[in-house]
PDB file of C-alpha atoms in Angstrom:
ATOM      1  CA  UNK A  55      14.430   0.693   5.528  1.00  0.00           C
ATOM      2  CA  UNK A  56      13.439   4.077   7.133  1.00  0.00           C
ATOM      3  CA  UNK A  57      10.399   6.178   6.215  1.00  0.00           C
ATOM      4  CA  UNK A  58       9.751   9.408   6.481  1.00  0.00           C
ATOM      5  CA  UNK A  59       6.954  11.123   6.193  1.00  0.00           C
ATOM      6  CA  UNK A  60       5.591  14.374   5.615  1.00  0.00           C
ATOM      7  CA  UNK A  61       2.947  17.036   4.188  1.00  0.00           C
ATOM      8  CA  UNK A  62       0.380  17.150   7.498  1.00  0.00           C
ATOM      9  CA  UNK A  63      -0.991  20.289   8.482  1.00  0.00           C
ATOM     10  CA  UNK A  64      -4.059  22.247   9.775  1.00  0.00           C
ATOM     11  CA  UNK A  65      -6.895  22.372   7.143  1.00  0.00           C
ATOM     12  CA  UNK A  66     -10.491  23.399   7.105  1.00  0.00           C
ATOM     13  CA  UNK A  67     -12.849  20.649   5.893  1.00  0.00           C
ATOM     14  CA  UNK A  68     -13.245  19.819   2.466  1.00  0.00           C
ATOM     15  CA  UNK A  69      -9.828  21.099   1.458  1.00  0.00           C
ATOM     16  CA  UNK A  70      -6.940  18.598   0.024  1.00  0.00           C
ATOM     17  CA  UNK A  71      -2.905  17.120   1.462  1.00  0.00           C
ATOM     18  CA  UNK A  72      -0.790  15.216   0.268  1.00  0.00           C
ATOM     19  CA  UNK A  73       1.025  13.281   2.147  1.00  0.00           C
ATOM     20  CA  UNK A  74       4.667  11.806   1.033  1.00  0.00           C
ATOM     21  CA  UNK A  75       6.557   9.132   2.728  1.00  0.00           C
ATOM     22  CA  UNK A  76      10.219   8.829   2.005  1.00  0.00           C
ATOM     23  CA  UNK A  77      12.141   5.536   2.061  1.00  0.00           C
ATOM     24  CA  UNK A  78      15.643   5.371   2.390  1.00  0.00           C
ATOM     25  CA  UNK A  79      18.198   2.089   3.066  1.00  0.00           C
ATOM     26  CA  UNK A  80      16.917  -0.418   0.910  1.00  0.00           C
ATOM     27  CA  UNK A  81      15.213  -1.331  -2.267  1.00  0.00           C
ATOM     28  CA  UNK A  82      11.950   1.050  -2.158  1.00  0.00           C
ATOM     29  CA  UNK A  83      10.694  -1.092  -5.540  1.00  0.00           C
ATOM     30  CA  UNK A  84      10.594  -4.097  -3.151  1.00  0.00           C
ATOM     31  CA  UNK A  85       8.560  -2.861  -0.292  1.00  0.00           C
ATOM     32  CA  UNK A  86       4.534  -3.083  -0.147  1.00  0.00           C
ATOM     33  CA  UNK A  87       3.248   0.392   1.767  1.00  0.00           C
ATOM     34  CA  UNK A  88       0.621   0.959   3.755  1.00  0.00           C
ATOM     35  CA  UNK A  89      -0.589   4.419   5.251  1.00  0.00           C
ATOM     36  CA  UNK A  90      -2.585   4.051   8.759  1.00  0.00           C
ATOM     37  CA  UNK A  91      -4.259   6.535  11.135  1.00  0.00           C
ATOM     38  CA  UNK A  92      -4.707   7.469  14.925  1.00  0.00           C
ATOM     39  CA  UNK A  93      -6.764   9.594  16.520  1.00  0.00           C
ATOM     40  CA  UNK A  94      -6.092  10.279  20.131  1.00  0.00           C
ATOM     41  CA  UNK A  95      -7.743   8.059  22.275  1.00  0.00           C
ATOM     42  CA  UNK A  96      -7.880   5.401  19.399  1.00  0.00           C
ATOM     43  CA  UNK A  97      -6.409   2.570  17.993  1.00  0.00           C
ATOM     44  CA  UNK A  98      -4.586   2.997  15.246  1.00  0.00           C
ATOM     45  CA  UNK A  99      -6.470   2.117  11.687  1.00  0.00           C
ATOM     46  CA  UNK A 100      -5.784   1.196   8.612  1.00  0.00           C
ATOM     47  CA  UNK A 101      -6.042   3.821   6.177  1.00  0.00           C
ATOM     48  CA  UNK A 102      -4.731   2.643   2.437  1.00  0.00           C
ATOM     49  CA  UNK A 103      -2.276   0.685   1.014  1.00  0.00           C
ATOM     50  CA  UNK A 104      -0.087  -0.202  -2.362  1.00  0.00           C
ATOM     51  CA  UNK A 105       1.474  -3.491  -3.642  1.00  0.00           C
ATOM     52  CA  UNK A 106       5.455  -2.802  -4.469  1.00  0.00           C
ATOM     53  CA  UNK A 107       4.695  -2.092  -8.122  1.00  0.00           C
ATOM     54  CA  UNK A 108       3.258   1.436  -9.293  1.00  0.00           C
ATOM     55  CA  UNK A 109      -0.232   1.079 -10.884  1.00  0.00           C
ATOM     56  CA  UNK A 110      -0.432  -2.035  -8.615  1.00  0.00           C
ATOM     57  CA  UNK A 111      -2.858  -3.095  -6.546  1.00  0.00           C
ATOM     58  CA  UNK A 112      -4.392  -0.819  -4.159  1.00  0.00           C
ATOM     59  CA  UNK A 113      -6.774  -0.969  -0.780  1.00  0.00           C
ATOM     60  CA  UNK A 114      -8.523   1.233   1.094  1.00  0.00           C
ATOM     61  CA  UNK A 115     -10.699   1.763   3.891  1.00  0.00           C
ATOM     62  CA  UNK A 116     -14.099   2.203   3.512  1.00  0.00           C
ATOM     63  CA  UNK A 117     -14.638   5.551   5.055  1.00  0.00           C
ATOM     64  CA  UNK A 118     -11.504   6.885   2.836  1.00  0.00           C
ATOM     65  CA  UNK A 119     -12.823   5.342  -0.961  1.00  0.00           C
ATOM     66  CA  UNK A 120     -13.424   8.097  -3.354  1.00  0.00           C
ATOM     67  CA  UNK A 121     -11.536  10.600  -1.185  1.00  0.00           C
ATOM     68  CA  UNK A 122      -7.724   9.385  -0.771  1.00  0.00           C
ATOM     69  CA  UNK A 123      -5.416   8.180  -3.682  1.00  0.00           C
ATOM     70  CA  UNK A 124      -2.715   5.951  -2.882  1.00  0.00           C
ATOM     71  CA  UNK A 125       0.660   6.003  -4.947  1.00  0.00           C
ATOM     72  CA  UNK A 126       4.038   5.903  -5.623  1.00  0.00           C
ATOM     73  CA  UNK A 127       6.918   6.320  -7.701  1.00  0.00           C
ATOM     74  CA  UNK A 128      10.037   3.935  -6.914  1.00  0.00           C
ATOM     75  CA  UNK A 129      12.177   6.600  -8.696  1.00  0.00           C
ATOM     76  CA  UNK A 130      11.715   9.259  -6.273  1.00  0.00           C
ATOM     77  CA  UNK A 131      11.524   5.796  -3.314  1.00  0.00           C
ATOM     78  CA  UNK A 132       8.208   8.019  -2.319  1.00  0.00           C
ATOM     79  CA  UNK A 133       4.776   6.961  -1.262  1.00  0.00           C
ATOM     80  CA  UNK A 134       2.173   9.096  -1.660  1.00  0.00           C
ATOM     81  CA  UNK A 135      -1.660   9.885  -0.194  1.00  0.00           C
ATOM     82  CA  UNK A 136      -3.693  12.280  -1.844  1.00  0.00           C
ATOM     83  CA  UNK A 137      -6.803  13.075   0.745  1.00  0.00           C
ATOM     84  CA  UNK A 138      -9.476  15.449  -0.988  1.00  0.00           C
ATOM     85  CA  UNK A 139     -12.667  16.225   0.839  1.00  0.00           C
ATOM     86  CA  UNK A 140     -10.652  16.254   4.234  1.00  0.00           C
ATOM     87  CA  UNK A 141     -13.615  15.541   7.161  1.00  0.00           C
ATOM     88  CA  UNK A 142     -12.846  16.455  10.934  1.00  0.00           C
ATOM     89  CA  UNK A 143     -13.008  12.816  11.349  1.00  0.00           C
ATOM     90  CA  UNK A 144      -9.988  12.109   9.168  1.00  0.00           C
ATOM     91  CA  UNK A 145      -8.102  14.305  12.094  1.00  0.00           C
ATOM     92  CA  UNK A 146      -4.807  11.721  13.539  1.00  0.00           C
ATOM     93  CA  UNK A 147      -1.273  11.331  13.203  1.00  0.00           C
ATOM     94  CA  UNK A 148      -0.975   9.229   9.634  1.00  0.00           C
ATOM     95  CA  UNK A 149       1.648   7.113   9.589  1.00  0.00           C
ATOM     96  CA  UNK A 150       3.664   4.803   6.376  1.00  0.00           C
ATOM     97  CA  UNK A 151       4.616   1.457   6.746  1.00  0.00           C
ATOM     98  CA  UNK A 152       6.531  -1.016   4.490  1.00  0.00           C
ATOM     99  CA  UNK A 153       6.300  -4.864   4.306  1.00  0.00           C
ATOM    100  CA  UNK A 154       9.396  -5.835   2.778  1.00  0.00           C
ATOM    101  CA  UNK A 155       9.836  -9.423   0.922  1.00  0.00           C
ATOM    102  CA  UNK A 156       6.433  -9.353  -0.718  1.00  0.00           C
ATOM    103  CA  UNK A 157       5.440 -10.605  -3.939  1.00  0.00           C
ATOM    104  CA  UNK A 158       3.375  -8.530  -6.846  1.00  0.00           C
ATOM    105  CA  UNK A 159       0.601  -7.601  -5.966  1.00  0.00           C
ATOM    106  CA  UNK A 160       0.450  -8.531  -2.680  1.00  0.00           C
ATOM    107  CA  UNK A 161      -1.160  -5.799   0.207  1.00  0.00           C
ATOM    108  CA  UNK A 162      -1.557  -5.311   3.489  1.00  0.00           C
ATOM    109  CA  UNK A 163      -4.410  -3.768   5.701  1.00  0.00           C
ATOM    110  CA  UNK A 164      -3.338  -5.158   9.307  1.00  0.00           C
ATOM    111  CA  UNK A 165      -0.593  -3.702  11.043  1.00  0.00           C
ATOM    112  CA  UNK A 166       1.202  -6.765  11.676  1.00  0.00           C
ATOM    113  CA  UNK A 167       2.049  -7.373   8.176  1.00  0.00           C
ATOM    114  CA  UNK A 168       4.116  -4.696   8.412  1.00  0.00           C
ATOM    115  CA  UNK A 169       8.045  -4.616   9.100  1.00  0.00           C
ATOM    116  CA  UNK A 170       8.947  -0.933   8.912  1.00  0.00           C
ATOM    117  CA  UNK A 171       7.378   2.394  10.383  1.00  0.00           C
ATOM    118  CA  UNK A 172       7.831   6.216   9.734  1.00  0.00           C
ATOM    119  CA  UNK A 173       7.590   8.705  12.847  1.00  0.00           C
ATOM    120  CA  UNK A 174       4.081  10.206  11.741  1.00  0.00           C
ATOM    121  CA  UNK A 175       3.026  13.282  10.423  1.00  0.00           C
ATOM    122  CA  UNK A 176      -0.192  15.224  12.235  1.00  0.00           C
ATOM    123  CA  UNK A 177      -3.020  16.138   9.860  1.00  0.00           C
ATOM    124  CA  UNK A 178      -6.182  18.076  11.686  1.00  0.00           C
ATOM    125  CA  UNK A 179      -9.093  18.769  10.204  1.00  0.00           C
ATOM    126  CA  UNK A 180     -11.085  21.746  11.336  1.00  0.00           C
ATOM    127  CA  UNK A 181     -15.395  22.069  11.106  1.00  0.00           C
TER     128      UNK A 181
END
């Protein structure tokens, strides 16, 4: 599968993206996604992630819970993050991933369980 993703851009803190990762070449529906994070200078981090099923189970990262939504509609074969209350320190390049041959249900928060990664989309956060 390929992802794409999209919807980064320059914000001041406290204001709201959405974030949209596109996945084209096989079965979307089948796929678990995860969205990670990386600041320059860091490793990358996990950020949130869905099970294959919309409404499914979800994860997130501590520093992100009560501030980014995870979704996504298998229609559209789009992922989505909703990040409210954007902090400086939510500043990286976020990037999807998809985990293909997965059961209900299942998630992911390490990168290795991942098969598939987008390119990255740059979202900076300014004080």
């Amino acid at each position: 599968v390929q992802l794409q993703a999209s919807g980064g851009g320059l914000v001041q803190t406290g204001a709201s993206l959405r974030l949209a990762c596109v996945g084209s070449g096989r079965t979307f529906s089948s796929f678990a996604i995860g969205w990670f994070r990386q600041a320059p200078g860091k490793e990358r981090e996990f950020v949130a992630a869905i099970s294959r099923n919309p409404g499914g189970r979800t994860e997130y990262t501590d520093s992100v819970k009560g501030r980014f939504t995870i979704s996504r509609d298998n229609v559209r074969n789009t992922a989505y993050l909703q990040m409210n209350s954007l902090k400086p320190e939510d500043t990286a390049i976020y990037y999807c991933a998809a985990r293909a041959g997965v059961v209900f249900g299942v998630v992911g928060a390490d990168r290795a369980f991942y098969n598939y990664w987008g390119q990255g989309t740059q979202v900076t956060v300014s004080s």
